[in-house]
Short mmCIF file of C-alpha atoms in Angstrom, two decimals:
data_model
loop_
_atom_site.label_atom_id
_atom_site.label_comp_id
_atom_site.label_asym_id
_atom_site.label_seq_id
_atom_site.Cartn_x
_atom_site.Cartn_y
_atom_site.Cartn_z
CA MET M 1 -14.25 -22.42 43.63
CA SER M 2 -11.63 -20.67 45.79
CA SER M 3 -12.62 -18.42 48.58
CA GLN M 4 -11.13 -15.51 46.68
CA ASN M 5 -13.37 -16.13 43.67
CA GLN M 6 -16.36 -16.71 45.99
CA GLN M 7 -15.72 -13.36 47.61
CA LYS M 8 -15.41 -11.67 44.23
CA SER M 9 -18.61 -13.17 42.79
CA LYS M 10 -20.45 -12.23 45.97
CA HIS M 11 -19.71 -8.55 45.65
CA ASP M 12 -19.69 -8.28 41.80
CA LEU M 13 -22.77 -6.79 40.11
CA GLY M 14 -24.44 -8.62 37.26
CA GLY M 15 -27.62 -9.90 35.68
CA ALA M 16 -30.95 -8.97 37.22
CA ALA M 17 -29.31 -7.27 40.16
CA ALA M 18 -27.38 -4.94 37.86
CA ILE M 19 -30.53 -4.05 35.92
CA GLU M 20 -32.43 -3.53 39.16
CA LEU M 21 -29.75 -1.08 40.48
CA TRP M 22 -29.58 0.68 37.12
CA GLN M 23 -33.32 1.32 37.20
CA LYS M 24 -33.00 3.14 40.50
CA GLY M 25 -31.09 5.91 38.74
CA LYS M 26 -27.60 7.30 38.56
CA TYR M 27 -27.48 8.56 42.18
CA GLU M 28 -28.09 5.10 43.68
CA TRP M 29 -25.82 3.50 41.08
CA ASN M 30 -22.88 5.85 41.61
CA THR M 31 -23.29 5.54 45.38
CA TRP M 32 -22.99 1.75 45.19
CA ILE M 33 -19.94 1.93 42.84
CA THR M 34 -18.24 4.40 45.18
CA ASN M 35 -18.76 2.02 48.09
CA ASN M 36 -17.64 -0.99 46.08
CA PRO M 37 -14.61 0.10 44.08
CA GLY M 38 -13.06 -2.35 41.67
CA ARG M 39 -16.13 -4.58 41.36
CA THR M 40 -17.01 -6.13 38.06
CA VAL M 41 -20.21 -4.92 36.36
CA ASP M 42 -21.67 -7.53 34.05
CA PHE M 43 -24.68 -7.01 31.85
CA SER M 44 -23.67 -9.84 29.45
CA GLY M 45 -26.60 -11.26 27.53
CA CYS M 46 -29.15 -8.84 29.01
CA ASP M 47 -32.10 -7.75 26.85
CA PHE M 48 -32.93 -4.07 27.57
CA SER M 49 -35.61 -3.94 24.94
CA ASN M 50 -38.15 -5.33 27.45
CA VAL M 51 -36.92 -3.39 30.49
CA GLY M 52 -38.73 -0.31 31.74
CA ASP M 53 -40.89 2.11 29.70
CA PRO M 54 -40.37 1.38 25.96
CA SER M 55 -40.99 5.05 25.22
CA GLU M 56 -38.07 6.18 27.34
CA ASP M 57 -34.35 6.19 26.57
CA ILE M 58 -32.02 3.50 27.91
CA SER M 59 -29.79 5.93 29.77
CA PHE M 60 -26.46 5.44 31.46
CA SER M 61 -25.72 9.17 31.10
CA ASP M 62 -23.24 10.41 33.79
CA TYR M 63 -23.03 6.92 35.34
CA TYR M 64 -19.77 5.94 36.97
CA PHE M 65 -18.41 2.35 36.74
CA GLY M 66 -15.40 2.53 39.05
CA THR M 67 -12.18 0.70 38.36
CA GLY M 68 -13.48 -2.78 37.67
CA ASP M 69 -14.21 -4.49 34.38
CA VAL M 70 -17.52 -3.73 32.62
CA SER M 71 -19.25 -6.05 30.25
CA PHE M 72 -22.12 -5.40 27.88
CA LYS M 73 -21.21 -8.41 25.81
CA GLY M 74 -24.08 -9.65 23.65
CA VAL M 75 -26.52 -7.13 25.12
CA LYS M 76 -29.64 -6.30 23.10
CA PHE M 77 -30.78 -2.66 23.33
CA GLY M 78 -33.72 -2.81 20.88
CA ASP M 79 -34.76 0.23 18.88
CA ARG M 80 -34.82 2.68 21.80
CA ASP M 81 -32.38 5.54 22.06
CA VAL M 82 -29.33 4.52 24.09
CA ASP M 83 -27.52 7.29 26.07
CA PHE M 84 -24.02 6.81 27.47
CA SER M 85 -23.23 10.58 27.26
CA GLY M 86 -20.88 11.66 30.04
CA THR M 87 -20.47 8.12 31.32
CA ASN M 88 -17.20 7.40 33.19
CA PHE M 89 -16.21 3.79 32.54
CA GLY M 90 -13.16 3.96 34.82
CA ASP M 91 -9.99 1.91 34.36
CA GLY M 92 -11.33 -1.61 33.84
CA GLU M 93 -11.74 -3.48 30.61
CA ILE M 94 -14.87 -2.41 28.72
CA ASN M 95 -16.51 -5.10 26.63
CA PHE M 96 -19.40 -4.45 24.15
CA GLU M 97 -18.45 -7.41 21.95
CA GLY M 98 -21.47 -8.63 19.91
CA ALA M 99 -23.83 -6.02 21.48
CA LYS M 100 -26.79 -5.02 19.29
CA PHE M 101 -28.07 -1.47 19.10
CA GLY M 102 -31.29 -0.88 17.22
CA ASP M 103 -32.39 1.98 15.00
CA GLY M 104 -32.54 4.51 17.79
CA GLN M 105 -29.87 7.08 18.52
CA CYS M 106 -26.65 5.77 20.17
CA ASN M 107 -24.92 8.44 22.17
CA PHE M 108 -21.45 8.07 23.67
CA GLU M 109 -20.80 11.82 23.62
CA ARG M 110 -18.26 13.03 26.21
CA THR M 111 -17.81 9.42 27.47
CA ILE M 112 -14.63 8.75 29.49
CA PHE M 113 -12.72 5.50 29.09
CA GLY M 114 -9.77 4.69 31.27
CA THR M 115 -6.70 2.50 31.05
CA GLY M 116 -8.46 -0.78 30.12
CA GLU M 117 -9.13 -2.23 26.74
CA VAL M 118 -12.33 -1.01 25.06
CA ASN M 119 -13.89 -3.73 22.88
CA PHE M 120 -16.66 -3.04 20.39
CA SER M 121 -15.73 -5.88 18.11
CA LYS M 122 -18.65 -7.39 16.16
CA THR M 123 -20.95 -4.82 17.73
CA CYS M 124 -23.97 -4.04 15.55
CA PHE M 125 -25.08 -0.42 15.47
CA GLY M 126 -28.40 0.28 13.75
CA ASN M 127 -29.64 2.96 11.40
CA GLY M 128 -29.76 5.66 14.00
CA ARG M 129 -26.87 8.22 14.54
CA THR M 130 -23.95 6.84 16.48
CA ASN M 131 -22.15 9.59 18.30
CA PHE M 132 -18.71 9.26 20.02
CA SER M 133 -17.97 12.98 19.75
CA TYR M 134 -15.73 14.44 22.47
CA ALA M 135 -15.22 10.98 23.91
CA ASN M 136 -11.89 10.47 25.74
CA PHE M 137 -10.23 7.11 25.29
CA GLY M 138 -7.47 6.11 27.68
CA THR M 139 -4.35 4.04 27.23
CA GLY M 140 -6.08 0.72 26.42
CA ASP M 141 -6.61 -0.43 22.90
CA LEU M 142 -9.91 0.51 21.23
CA ILE M 143 -11.25 -2.29 19.08
CA PHE M 144 -14.06 -1.93 16.53
CA THR M 145 -13.00 -4.95 14.44
CA GLU M 146 -15.85 -6.42 12.39
CA ALA M 147 -18.39 -4.01 13.86
CA SER M 148 -21.25 -2.95 11.62
CA PHE M 149 -22.90 0.40 11.21
CA GLY M 150 -26.28 1.11 9.67
CA LYS M 151 -27.38 4.05 7.51
CA GLY M 152 -27.14 6.69 10.16
CA GLU M 153 -24.19 9.03 10.81
CA PHE M 154 -21.05 7.80 12.54
CA LEU M 155 -19.48 10.65 14.50
CA PHE M 156 -16.13 10.93 16.34
CA ILE M 157 -15.88 14.72 16.33
CA GLU M 158 -12.94 15.86 18.56
CA ALA M 159 -12.66 12.38 20.06
CA ASN M 160 -9.37 11.76 21.79
CA PHE M 161 -7.50 8.58 20.89
CA ARG M 162 -4.12 10.15 21.59
CA GLN M 163 -2.94 7.50 24.15
CA SER M 164 -4.55 4.41 22.60
CA SER M 165 -4.22 2.24 19.53
CA THR M 166 -7.49 2.15 17.59
CA TYR M 167 -8.56 -0.72 15.35
CA PHE M 168 -11.48 -0.14 12.98
CA ASN M 169 -10.55 -3.18 10.93
CA ALA M 170 -13.02 -4.96 8.67
CA LEU M 171 -15.84 -2.57 9.54
CA LYS M 172 -19.09 -2.98 7.60
CA CYS M 173 -20.34 0.59 7.23
CA GLU M 174 -23.47 1.80 5.49
CA ALA M 175 -23.42 5.21 7.21
CA GLY M 176 -23.73 8.14 4.75
CA LEU M 177 -21.24 10.13 6.84
CA VAL M 178 -18.29 8.92 8.91
CA THR M 179 -16.48 11.86 10.52
CA PHE M 180 -13.39 12.09 12.69
CA VAL M 181 -13.21 15.88 12.46
CA SER M 182 -10.53 17.33 14.82
CA ALA M 183 -10.02 13.84 16.39
CA LYS M 184 -6.64 13.11 17.97
CA PHE M 185 -4.99 9.80 17.13
CA SER M 186 -1.83 7.83 17.82
CA TYR M 187 -2.10 4.64 15.79
CA ALA M 188 -5.30 4.02 13.85
CA SER M 189 -5.93 1.03 11.59
CA PHE M 190 -8.80 0.86 9.06
CA ALA M 191 -7.53 -2.27 7.34
CA LYS M 192 -10.08 -4.02 5.06
CA THR M 193 -12.87 -1.67 6.19
CA ASP M 194 -15.74 -1.03 3.77
CA PHE M 195 -16.56 2.66 3.44
CA SER M 196 -17.98 2.29 -0.04
CA LYS M 197 -21.26 3.98 0.86
CA SER M 198 -19.86 6.80 3.00
CA ASP M 199 -18.30 10.25 2.94
CA ILE M 200 -15.17 10.17 5.15
CA ALA M 201 -14.03 13.26 6.98
CA PHE M 202 -10.71 13.54 8.85
CA PHE M 203 -10.18 17.26 8.41
CA ASP M 204 -8.30 19.00 11.25
CA ALA M 205 -7.53 15.57 12.65
CA GLU M 206 -4.09 14.94 14.34
CA PHE M 207 -2.00 11.75 14.16
CA VAL M 208 1.02 11.78 16.47
CA ASP M 209 3.70 9.10 16.99
CA GLY M 210 1.75 6.35 15.20
CA ALA M 211 0.24 5.78 11.80
CA ALA M 212 -2.99 5.88 9.79
CA ASP M 213 -3.26 2.52 8.10
CA PHE M 214 -5.73 2.00 5.31
CA LEU M 215 -4.65 -1.41 4.15
CA GLU M 216 -7.00 -2.82 1.48
CA THR M 217 -9.67 -0.33 2.60
CA GLN M 218 -12.69 0.02 0.29
CA PHE M 219 -13.77 3.60 -0.46
CA GLY M 220 -16.66 4.30 -2.74
CA ASN M 221 -17.92 7.40 -4.57
CA GLY M 222 -18.06 9.53 -1.43
CA ASN M 223 -15.37 12.15 -0.73
CA VAL M 224 -12.38 11.39 1.43
CA ASN M 225 -11.36 14.53 3.23
CA PHE M 226 -8.11 15.00 5.21
CA ASN M 227 -8.02 18.77 4.70
CA ASN M 228 -5.70 20.53 7.26
CA ALA M 229 -4.90 17.27 9.05
CA LYS M 230 -1.55 16.95 10.89
CA PHE M 231 0.76 13.92 10.82
CA ILE M 232 3.62 14.19 13.29
CA ASN M 233 5.97 11.24 13.17
CA SER M 234 2.96 9.34 11.94
CA HIS M 235 2.69 7.96 8.38
CA ILE M 236 -0.48 7.60 6.34
CA LEU M 237 -0.61 4.47 4.25
CA PHE M 238 -3.03 3.53 1.45
CA TYR M 239 -1.83 0.13 0.41
CA ARG M 240 -4.08 -1.76 -2.07
CA SER M 241 -6.88 0.51 -1.18
CA HIS M 242 -9.78 1.02 -3.62
CA PHE M 243 -11.36 4.38 -4.43
CA GLY M 244 -14.45 4.89 -6.61
CA ASP M 245 -15.40 8.10 -8.39
CA CYS M 246 -14.47 10.52 -5.65
CA ALA M 247 -12.30 13.42 -4.44
CA ILE M 248 -9.39 12.70 -2.09
CA ASN M 249 -8.47 15.85 -0.25
CA LEU M 250 -5.04 16.22 1.47
CA SER M 251 -4.95 19.96 1.00
CA ARG M 252 -3.01 21.90 3.64
CA CYS M 253 -2.05 18.69 5.40
CA GLN M 254 1.17 18.91 7.46
CA PHE M 255 3.57 16.01 7.61
CA GLU M 256 6.44 16.28 10.07
CA ASP M 257 8.84 13.30 9.83
CA ALA M 258 5.99 11.37 8.27
CA GLU M 259 5.30 9.99 4.81
CA ALA M 260 2.14 9.80 2.63
CA LEU M 261 2.11 6.52 0.76
CA PHE M 262 -0.26 5.37 -2.00
CA ILE M 263 1.05 1.90 -2.98
CA GLU M 264 -0.73 -0.37 -5.43
CA THR M 265 -3.87 1.68 -5.00
CA ASN M 266 -6.82 1.52 -7.37
CA PHE M 267 -8.84 4.55 -8.42
CA GLY M 268 -11.94 5.17 -10.39
CA ASP M 269 -12.58 8.71 -11.71
CA CYS M 270 -10.75 10.53 -8.97
CA THR M 271 -9.26 13.90 -8.06
CA LEU M 272 -6.34 13.92 -5.64
CA ARG M 273 -6.04 17.35 -4.06
CA LEU M 274 -2.69 18.24 -2.49
CA GLU M 275 -2.76 22.04 -2.57
CA GLN M 276 -0.50 23.74 -0.02
CA ALA M 277 0.21 20.42 1.68
CA LYS M 278 3.55 20.08 3.47
CA PHE M 279 5.09 16.63 3.04
CA THR M 280 8.14 15.00 4.41
CA ALA M 281 7.90 12.45 1.58
CA LEU M 282 5.19 11.49 -0.86
CA VAL M 283 5.06 8.19 -2.79
CA PHE M 284 2.22 7.69 -5.27
CA LYS M 285 2.36 4.38 -7.09
CA PRO M 286 -1.16 3.32 -8.06
CA SER M 287 -1.96 0.07 -9.78
CA SER M 288 -4.75 1.38 -11.88
CA PHE M 289 -7.14 4.29 -12.37
CA LYS M 290 -10.05 5.07 -14.69
CA ARG M 291 -9.35 8.81 -14.83
CA LEU M 292 -7.14 10.76 -12.46
CA ALA M 293 -6.51 14.41 -11.79
CA ILE M 294 -3.79 15.57 -9.42
CA ASN M 295 -3.92 19.12 -8.06
CA GLY M 296 -0.86 20.02 -6.03
CA GLN M 297 -0.38 23.77 -6.37
CA ASN M 298 2.09 25.22 -3.86
CA LEU M 299 2.75 21.93 -2.07
CA SER M 300 6.13 21.42 -0.50
CA ALA M 301 8.22 18.34 0.31
CA ARG M 302 11.39 18.04 2.38
CA LYS M 303 12.41 14.63 0.93
CA GLN M 304 11.59 12.69 -2.16
CA VAL M 305 8.32 12.89 -4.15
CA GLU M 306 7.65 9.87 -6.39
CA ILE M 307 4.59 10.01 -8.72
CA LEU M 308 4.92 6.91 -10.77
CA LEU M 309 1.88 6.16 -12.97
CA PRO M 310 1.51 2.83 -14.74
CA HIS M 311 1.70 3.27 -18.51
CA ASN M 312 -1.24 1.00 -19.22
CA ALA M 313 -3.61 2.75 -16.75
CA GLY M 314 -6.46 5.13 -17.51
CA ALA M 315 -6.47 8.77 -18.51
CA VAL M 316 -4.77 11.54 -16.56
CA GLY M 317 -7.24 14.38 -16.68
CA GLY M 318 -5.05 16.98 -15.01
CA PHE M 319 -1.66 17.29 -13.34
CA ASP M 320 -0.97 20.65 -11.71
CA LEU M 321 2.05 21.25 -9.46
CA ARG M 322 2.40 24.99 -10.10
CA GLY M 323 4.48 26.76 -7.40
CA ALA M 324 5.50 23.53 -5.64
CA THR M 325 8.76 23.40 -3.73
CA PHE M 326 10.83 20.17 -3.67
CA GLU M 327 13.82 20.03 -1.28
CA GLY M 328 14.50 16.44 -2.33
CA PRO M 329 14.42 14.56 -5.65
CA LEU M 330 11.22 14.52 -7.77
CA TYR M 331 10.37 11.43 -9.88
CA LEU M 332 7.62 11.63 -12.48
CA SER M 333 6.74 8.86 -14.86
CA GLY M 334 3.70 7.60 -16.77
CA THR M 335 1.73 8.26 -19.92
CA MET M 336 -0.43 11.36 -19.63
CA GLU M 337 -3.00 12.69 -22.03
CA THR M 338 -2.47 16.11 -20.55
CA ILE M 339 0.63 18.30 -20.03
CA PRO M 340 1.95 18.32 -16.41
CA ASP M 341 2.07 21.87 -15.13
CA LEU M 342 5.40 22.37 -13.33
CA ARG M 343 5.61 26.11 -13.89
CA ALA M 344 7.15 28.12 -11.07
CA THR M 345 8.30 25.00 -9.29
CA ASN M 346 11.50 25.16 -7.26
CA SER M 347 13.63 22.08 -6.83
CA SER M 348 17.06 21.90 -5.14
CA HIS M 349 17.62 18.28 -6.34
CA HIS M 350 17.30 16.18 -9.47
CA VAL M 351 13.96 16.06 -11.30
CA GLU M 352 13.63 12.74 -13.12
CA LEU M 353 11.38 12.92 -16.20
CA SER M 354 12.89 10.17 -18.36
CA GLY M 355 9.86 7.94 -17.90
CA LEU M 356 7.30 10.66 -18.59
CA ILE M 357 5.35 10.49 -21.87
CA VAL M 358 2.90 13.29 -22.54
CA LYS M 359 0.36 13.73 -25.29
CA LEU M 360 -0.47 17.13 -26.68
CA ASN M 361 -4.22 17.42 -27.21
CA ARG M 362 -5.08 19.07 -30.51
CA GLU M 363 -8.23 19.50 -32.57
CA ARG M 364 -8.94 20.31 -36.23
CA LYS M 365 -11.01 23.33 -37.10
CA LEU M 366 -12.75 22.00 -40.17
CA GLY M 367 -14.34 25.29 -41.11
CA SER M 368 -10.99 26.99 -41.77
CA LEU M 369 -8.13 26.56 -44.14
CA LEU M 370 -5.69 26.15 -41.26
CA GLY M 371 -7.75 23.25 -39.89
CA LYS M 372 -7.33 21.38 -43.16
CA LEU M 373 -3.53 21.79 -42.89
CA SER M 374 -2.93 21.05 -39.22
CA ALA M 375 -4.59 20.64 -35.85
CA THR M 376 -4.47 23.39 -33.13
CA ALA M 377 -3.67 22.87 -29.46
CA THR M 378 -6.85 22.76 -27.34
CA ASN M 379 -5.25 24.42 -24.32
CA PRO M 380 -3.36 27.67 -24.97
CA GLU M 381 -1.28 27.16 -21.78
CA ASP M 382 0.23 23.89 -23.06
CA ALA M 383 3.10 25.64 -24.79
CA ALA M 384 4.28 27.31 -21.51
CA ARG M 385 3.93 24.00 -19.68
CA LEU M 386 6.02 22.18 -22.27
CA ARG M 387 8.58 24.93 -22.17
CA ARG M 388 9.04 24.30 -18.44
CA LEU M 389 9.39 20.56 -18.98
CA LYS M 390 11.96 21.23 -21.68
CA GLU M 391 13.90 23.47 -19.34
CA ILE M 392 13.94 20.77 -16.68
CA ALA M 393 15.09 18.10 -19.21
CA GLU M 394 17.89 20.41 -20.44
CA THR M 395 19.05 20.98 -16.88
CA ASN M 396 19.21 17.21 -16.43
CA LYS M 397 21.20 16.87 -19.71
CA ASP M 398 18.36 14.61 -20.96
CA HIS M 399 18.62 15.56 -24.64
CA GLN M 400 16.02 13.10 -25.91
CA ALA M 401 13.39 14.25 -23.46
CA ALA M 402 14.23 17.88 -24.18
CA LEU M 403 13.77 17.22 -27.94
CA ARG M 404 10.37 15.59 -27.32
CA PHE M 405 9.13 18.47 -25.15
CA SER M 406 10.54 21.04 -27.58
CA ALA M 407 8.75 19.45 -30.52
CA ASP M 408 5.47 19.39 -28.66
CA GLU M 409 6.02 23.03 -27.59
CA ASN M 410 6.35 23.99 -31.25
CA ARG M 411 3.18 22.12 -32.12
CA ALA M 412 1.37 23.84 -29.21
CA ARG M 413 2.42 27.30 -30.43
CA ARG M 414 1.56 26.57 -34.07
CA TRP M 415 -1.29 28.78 -35.39
CA LEU M 416 -1.74 30.24 -31.89
CA GLU M 417 1.46 32.11 -31.03
CA THR M 418 3.46 31.58 -34.27
CA PRO M 419 2.66 33.73 -37.36
CA TRP M 420 0.99 32.05 -40.34
CA LEU M 421 4.03 31.61 -42.58
CA SER M 422 6.23 30.53 -39.72
CA SER M 423 3.56 28.01 -38.68
CA LEU M 424 3.51 26.66 -42.21
CA LEU M 425 7.29 26.24 -42.18
CA ASP M 426 6.99 24.63 -38.74
CA LEU M 427 4.45 22.22 -40.16
CA VAL M 428 6.86 21.18 -42.97
CA PHE M 429 9.72 20.75 -40.53
CA SER M 430 7.49 18.57 -38.34
CA GLY M 431 6.32 16.40 -41.23
CA PHE M 432 9.70 15.79 -42.83
CA SER M 433 11.79 15.14 -39.73
CA ASN M 434 9.65 15.33 -36.54
CA TYR M 435 11.67 18.37 -35.53
CA GLY M 436 15.06 16.72 -36.12
CA GLN M 437 14.21 13.67 -34.08
CA SER M 438 13.82 11.22 -36.98
CA ILE M 439 16.52 9.94 -39.29
CA LEU M 440 14.27 7.56 -41.23
CA ARG M 441 11.82 10.22 -42.41
CA PRO M 442 14.30 12.42 -44.34
CA PHE M 443 16.17 9.35 -45.60
CA CYS M 444 12.95 7.97 -47.04
CA TRP M 445 12.13 11.36 -48.66
CA LEU M 446 15.69 11.49 -50.11
CA ILE M 447 15.23 8.03 -51.64
CA PHE M 448 11.77 9.02 -52.90
CA PHE M 449 13.12 12.11 -54.72
CA PHE M 450 16.06 10.14 -56.05
CA CYS M 451 13.69 7.75 -57.75
CA SER M 452 11.31 10.48 -58.88
CA PHE M 453 14.09 12.54 -60.51
CA THR M 454 15.62 9.43 -62.07
CA SER M 455 12.34 8.92 -63.83
CA LEU M 456 12.03 12.57 -64.87
CA TYR M 457 15.57 12.59 -66.26
CA ARG M 458 14.82 9.45 -68.30
CA LEU M 459 11.52 10.83 -69.61
CA ASN M 460 13.30 13.96 -70.94
CA SER M 461 16.24 12.01 -72.40
CA THR M 462 16.87 11.82 -76.09
CA LEU M 463 18.60 8.44 -75.68
CA ARG M 464 16.59 5.63 -77.28
CA PRO M 465 15.19 3.08 -76.91
CA PHE M 466 13.36 4.22 -73.79
CA GLU M 467 13.64 0.83 -72.10
CA SER M 468 17.39 0.50 -72.58
CA LEU M 469 19.37 -0.29 -69.45
CA PRO M 470 22.14 2.27 -70.18
CA ALA M 471 19.59 5.06 -70.36
CA TRP M 472 18.13 4.20 -66.93
CA LEU M 473 21.61 3.61 -65.50
CA HIS M 474 22.81 7.15 -66.57
CA SER M 475 19.60 8.70 -65.34
CA ALA M 476 20.18 7.04 -61.93
CA LEU M 477 23.82 8.22 -61.90
CA LEU M 478 22.66 11.79 -62.72
CA SER M 479 20.10 11.63 -59.90
CA ALA M 480 22.63 10.18 -57.48
CA SER M 481 25.25 12.84 -58.28
CA ASN M 482 22.66 15.54 -57.54
CA SER M 483 21.57 13.79 -54.37
CA LEU M 484 25.19 13.46 -53.05
CA PRO M 485 26.95 16.54 -54.52
CA PHE M 486 29.62 16.54 -51.85
CA LEU M 487 31.30 13.31 -53.19
CA PRO M 488 34.48 13.97 -55.23
CA GLN M 489 33.24 12.04 -58.34
CA SER M 490 29.74 13.69 -58.34
CA ARG M 491 30.67 16.50 -60.79
CA SER M 492 32.35 14.19 -63.41
CA ILE M 493 29.53 11.68 -63.14
CA ARG M 494 26.87 14.43 -63.64
CA ASP M 495 28.61 15.89 -66.69
CA GLY M 496 29.07 12.48 -68.33
CA ALA M 497 25.46 11.53 -67.70
CA LEU M 498 24.19 14.80 -69.13
CA LYS M 499 26.17 14.26 -72.34
CA LEU M 500 24.92 10.73 -72.84
CA LEU M 501 21.27 11.43 -71.99
CA TYR M 502 20.88 14.66 -73.98
CA SER M 503 22.29 14.93 -77.51
CA SER M 504 22.17 18.68 -77.56
CA PRO M 505 22.91 21.20 -74.85
CA THR M 506 20.36 20.85 -71.98
CA ASN M 507 17.40 23.11 -72.08
CA ALA M 508 16.06 25.18 -69.20
CA SER M 509 13.72 22.45 -67.95
CA ILE M 510 16.58 20.09 -67.32
CA ASP M 511 18.52 22.84 -65.53
CA ILE M 512 15.51 23.50 -63.33
CA LEU M 513 15.17 19.81 -62.49
CA VAL M 514 18.84 19.52 -61.62
CA THR M 515 18.76 22.70 -59.51
CA LEU M 516 15.50 21.60 -57.74
CA GLN M 517 16.85 18.17 -56.90
CA GLY M 518 20.07 19.64 -55.55
CA ALA M 519 18.12 22.02 -53.29
CA LEU M 520 15.79 19.32 -51.99
CA SER M 521 18.68 16.83 -51.52
CA PHE M 522 20.58 19.44 -49.53
CA ILE M 523 17.54 19.94 -47.28
CA PHE M 524 17.08 16.21 -46.61
CA LEU M 525 20.81 15.64 -46.12
CA PHE M 526 20.80 18.42 -43.58
CA LEU M 527 17.79 16.84 -41.79
CA ILE M 528 19.54 13.44 -41.76
CA GLY M 529 22.65 15.06 -40.28
CA LEU M 530 20.48 16.88 -37.69
CA GLY M 531 18.80 13.62 -36.76
CA LEU M 532 22.18 11.89 -36.35
CA ARG M 533 23.47 14.73 -34.27
CA ASN M 534 20.42 14.66 -31.98
CA ARG M 535 20.51 10.89 -31.71
CA PHE M 536 24.14 10.60 -30.71
CA ARG M 537 24.66 13.89 -28.87
CA LEU M 538 26.77 13.58 -25.82
#
């Protein structure tokens, strides 16, 4: 061993000597540290559960550790309360790796860490409350990787991580409450951490010049609250994270030159709250969800907003962006069993709705005559919501989407806003042509009535025998001439067929049939033309 190392080991404090000095109290301890600056303090492997009075706290409150390294690696504290409140760990490296705290309270409130790395990796915290509130972390990295927390609370209220990078990766947490209320972060990683049994609170927290990384983080049925948090040049990323049946609250969050990203995220029965949040950009591309409601009234975004829901995912129970302001493009896609509410939104760029499929929820009122004819919209506000979607589609020159939204708007108004006779006409228009969107429907009806009137003309014919081919041929020609009256040969074909089928001048019943078929054919030809025009509209 070199003389330098011999000199260092001679003056460093560790083992039984460190415990003996600690037992003399903080005055003796702080005096020794002041007189021996930069010395290493090493409690590695010590067992405090058998030291001193078991009814008293293990207290390092207001102790000063100077500028040397400090090690509590593998220390066992037992089930007594452990108090590091107000402790000043100085600028050395602080190592609690593998330390074991029992079920007593663990208090690091107002603790000061300096420029060295702070390592709590694989530390085991028991079922008592663990409190790092108002702690001040310096410029060294803070590492809680693979640490475990029991069923007590885990508190970092107003903790200051502003100058350090914090790693809470692969935590195993059974705490009912994990709170970082008003904490100040730079870079914070919670990758692969298990919060499935916890409520998570980050409200009023600040993230500056870094990121909040929730890569493959497991959230459970507890709430996840970022209400009023600030992200300044600091993104928040939920990549392949899992949420249970919970509420995710980003209301009134402020993002300045920062993005909120939900990529390949999985949700249970969740509500995503974005009310009055101010985004730079928002990307929401989940992989799956059981039931999802998005509430984003009065949110604003400076750049793009992408809400792209997989078509084979679960039900969308609500989608409310009323009063939102979009200074960049807005992309919405997915299949929704509810009508997105974009009323009073303001967008200065393109709003892309071509991939959006909505389902109008209706119900039949079996106790009324109207219920036997048609279903009624369950939400009276759906018509106004669809009207806004139609307006956006028309602005985008997306005629097909505008037709879909217009059709559903009429269905939503039927029996509620539209008078009875108008609703009945609307029902007929919907059934025969899907509001001018279908070409096949009126064409099939035209063929149906062609065949029906062919049979009626033959039944009333005086030409015998009944089964003769000429009789059926002339009946078909008469029906075709009435179905296509605009053709030049239609009039001569009709007159010739009438003479051959009826030996005497036609009676009133035949005139009625001819007139009725002509009227019906005109209607269905018009609907076919309307469908063609809508299909190939430029």
